[in-house]
Amino acid sequence: MTEEPEYCRLCGRELHVDLAATDSRNCCLNATPIAGTCPEHGPVGPHHATTDPS
């Protein structure tokens, strides 16, 4: 996670950072941390987060 806002790489909407977005894993079966929650796509990993909104 970064200090600047991150956006969904799929649609460009700003990711919400809340309890789901942490550096820790949310499940022992899934090694991907949650970067944020997209209003359109739900929780996304760091591979779908970008600092460029376009």
Short mmCIF file of N, CA and C in Angstrom, two decimals:
data_model
loop_
_atom_site.label_atom_id
_atom_site.label_comp_id
_atom_site.label_asym_id
_atom_site.label_seq_id
_atom_site.Cartn_x
_atom_site.Cartn_y
_atom_site.Cartn_z
N MET A 1 0.84 -1.17 0.00
CA MET A 1 0.00 0.00 0.00
C MET A 1 0.89 1.23 0.00
N THR A 2 0.40 2.26 -0.64
CA THR A 2 1.13 3.51 -0.73
C THR A 2 0.37 4.61 -0.01
N GLU A 3 1.03 5.76 0.17
CA GLU A 3 0.39 6.90 0.80
C GLU A 3 -0.51 7.66 -0.18
N GLU A 4 -0.20 7.61 -1.48
CA GLU A 4 -1.02 8.30 -2.47
C GLU A 4 -2.18 7.42 -2.90
N PRO A 5 -3.27 8.02 -3.41
CA PRO A 5 -4.43 7.21 -3.80
C PRO A 5 -4.08 6.23 -4.91
N GLU A 6 -4.71 5.08 -4.86
CA GLU A 6 -4.53 4.09 -5.91
C GLU A 6 -5.85 3.88 -6.62
N TYR A 7 -5.75 3.45 -7.88
CA TYR A 7 -6.91 3.29 -8.74
C TYR A 7 -6.95 1.89 -9.30
N CYS A 8 -8.15 1.44 -9.64
CA CYS A 8 -8.33 0.13 -10.25
C CYS A 8 -7.76 0.16 -11.67
N ARG A 9 -6.88 -0.75 -11.97
CA ARG A 9 -6.29 -0.83 -13.31
C ARG A 9 -7.34 -1.25 -14.34
N LEU A 10 -8.43 -1.89 -13.92
CA LEU A 10 -9.46 -2.37 -14.83
C LEU A 10 -10.42 -1.27 -15.28
N CYS A 11 -10.79 -0.35 -14.36
CA CYS A 11 -11.79 0.66 -14.72
C CYS A 11 -11.38 2.09 -14.38
N GLY A 12 -10.31 2.29 -13.62
CA GLY A 12 -9.83 3.63 -13.31
C GLY A 12 -10.47 4.28 -12.10
N ARG A 13 -11.39 3.61 -11.43
CA ARG A 13 -12.02 4.20 -10.25
C ARG A 13 -11.09 4.10 -9.05
N GLU A 14 -11.21 5.07 -8.14
CA GLU A 14 -10.35 5.10 -6.96
C GLU A 14 -10.68 3.94 -6.03
N LEU A 15 -9.63 3.30 -5.52
CA LEU A 15 -9.80 2.19 -4.58
C LEU A 15 -10.08 2.73 -3.18
N HIS A 16 -10.99 2.08 -2.50
CA HIS A 16 -11.27 2.41 -1.11
C HIS A 16 -10.32 1.59 -0.25
N VAL A 17 -9.68 2.25 0.69
CA VAL A 17 -8.77 1.56 1.61
C VAL A 17 -9.45 1.52 2.96
N ASP A 18 -9.79 0.31 3.39
CA ASP A 18 -10.45 0.14 4.67
C ASP A 18 -9.94 -1.12 5.34
N LEU A 19 -10.74 -1.79 6.10
CA LEU A 19 -10.29 -2.98 6.82
C LEU A 19 -9.81 -4.10 5.91
N ALA A 20 -10.34 -4.18 4.68
CA ALA A 20 -9.93 -5.25 3.77
C ALA A 20 -8.55 -5.00 3.17
N ALA A 21 -8.13 -3.75 3.11
CA ALA A 21 -6.85 -3.41 2.47
C ALA A 21 -5.76 -3.31 3.52
N THR A 22 -4.98 -4.34 3.63
CA THR A 22 -3.87 -4.38 4.58
C THR A 22 -2.69 -5.05 3.92
N ASP A 23 -1.54 -4.95 4.56
CA ASP A 23 -0.36 -5.65 4.06
C ASP A 23 -0.39 -7.13 4.43
N SER A 24 -1.29 -7.52 5.33
CA SER A 24 -1.36 -8.91 5.73
C SER A 24 -2.30 -9.68 4.82
N ARG A 25 -2.20 -11.00 4.86
CA ARG A 25 -3.05 -11.85 4.04
C ARG A 25 -4.38 -12.02 4.74
N ASN A 26 -5.47 -12.08 3.97
CA ASN A 26 -6.80 -12.25 4.55
C ASN A 26 -7.19 -13.71 4.70
N CYS A 27 -6.44 -14.60 4.09
CA CYS A 27 -6.77 -16.02 4.16
C CYS A 27 -5.50 -16.83 3.99
N CYS A 28 -5.39 -17.91 4.71
CA CYS A 28 -4.19 -18.73 4.60
C CYS A 28 -4.12 -19.45 3.26
N LEU A 29 -5.25 -19.56 2.54
CA LEU A 29 -5.27 -20.24 1.26
C LEU A 29 -4.95 -19.32 0.09
N ASN A 30 -4.96 -18.02 0.33
CA ASN A 30 -4.72 -17.05 -0.73
C ASN A 30 -3.56 -16.16 -0.31
N ALA A 31 -2.46 -16.20 -1.04
CA ALA A 31 -1.27 -15.45 -0.68
C ALA A 31 -1.28 -14.03 -1.22
N THR A 32 -2.35 -13.58 -1.85
CA THR A 32 -2.41 -12.24 -2.43
C THR A 32 -2.99 -11.25 -1.42
N PRO A 33 -2.25 -10.21 -1.06
CA PRO A 33 -2.82 -9.19 -0.18
C PRO A 33 -3.84 -8.34 -0.94
N ILE A 34 -4.72 -7.68 -0.23
CA ILE A 34 -5.74 -6.82 -0.84
C ILE A 34 -5.21 -5.39 -0.87
N ALA A 35 -5.13 -4.80 -2.08
CA ALA A 35 -4.65 -3.43 -2.21
C ALA A 35 -5.74 -2.42 -1.89
N GLY A 36 -6.97 -2.77 -2.18
CA GLY A 36 -8.11 -1.88 -1.94
C GLY A 36 -9.37 -2.49 -2.51
N THR A 37 -10.46 -1.77 -2.34
CA THR A 37 -11.74 -2.24 -2.84
C THR A 37 -12.25 -1.30 -3.92
N CYS A 38 -12.47 -1.84 -5.09
CA CYS A 38 -13.01 -1.08 -6.22
C CYS A 38 -14.53 -1.11 -6.13
N PRO A 39 -15.21 0.05 -6.32
CA PRO A 39 -16.68 0.03 -6.30
C PRO A 39 -17.28 -0.87 -7.38
N GLU A 40 -16.57 -1.05 -8.49
CA GLU A 40 -17.07 -1.86 -9.60
C GLU A 40 -16.64 -3.33 -9.51
N HIS A 41 -15.40 -3.60 -9.09
CA HIS A 41 -14.84 -4.95 -9.14
C HIS A 41 -14.62 -5.60 -7.78
N GLY A 42 -14.91 -4.90 -6.70
CA GLY A 42 -14.72 -5.47 -5.37
C GLY A 42 -13.25 -5.45 -4.96
N PRO A 43 -12.84 -6.32 -4.04
CA PRO A 43 -11.45 -6.33 -3.58
C PRO A 43 -10.49 -6.68 -4.71
N VAL A 44 -9.41 -5.91 -4.84
CA VAL A 44 -8.42 -6.17 -5.88
C VAL A 44 -7.04 -6.28 -5.25
N GLY A 45 -6.20 -7.08 -5.86
CA GLY A 45 -4.82 -7.25 -5.41
C GLY A 45 -3.92 -6.16 -5.95
N PRO A 46 -2.67 -6.14 -5.53
CA PRO A 46 -1.74 -5.11 -5.97
C PRO A 46 -1.50 -5.12 -7.49
N HIS A 47 -1.70 -6.25 -8.14
CA HIS A 47 -1.52 -6.34 -9.59
C HIS A 47 -2.62 -5.59 -10.35
N HIS A 48 -3.74 -5.25 -9.67
CA HIS A 48 -4.81 -4.48 -10.29
C HIS A 48 -4.90 -3.08 -9.70
N ALA A 49 -3.88 -2.63 -8.97
CA ALA A 49 -3.86 -1.29 -8.39
C ALA A 49 -2.77 -0.46 -9.08
N THR A 50 -3.08 0.81 -9.36
CA THR A 50 -2.13 1.70 -9.99
C THR A 50 -2.30 3.10 -9.41
N THR A 51 -1.26 3.90 -9.46
CA THR A 51 -1.36 5.29 -9.00
C THR A 51 -1.77 6.21 -10.13
N ASP A 52 -1.86 5.69 -11.35
CA ASP A 52 -2.25 6.48 -12.52
C ASP A 52 -3.75 6.24 -12.79
N PRO A 53 -4.59 7.27 -12.63
CA PRO A 53 -6.02 7.06 -12.80
C PRO A 53 -6.51 6.87 -14.23
N SER A 54 -5.66 7.09 -15.22
CA SER A 54 -6.13 6.98 -16.61
C SER A 54 -6.05 5.58 -17.17
#
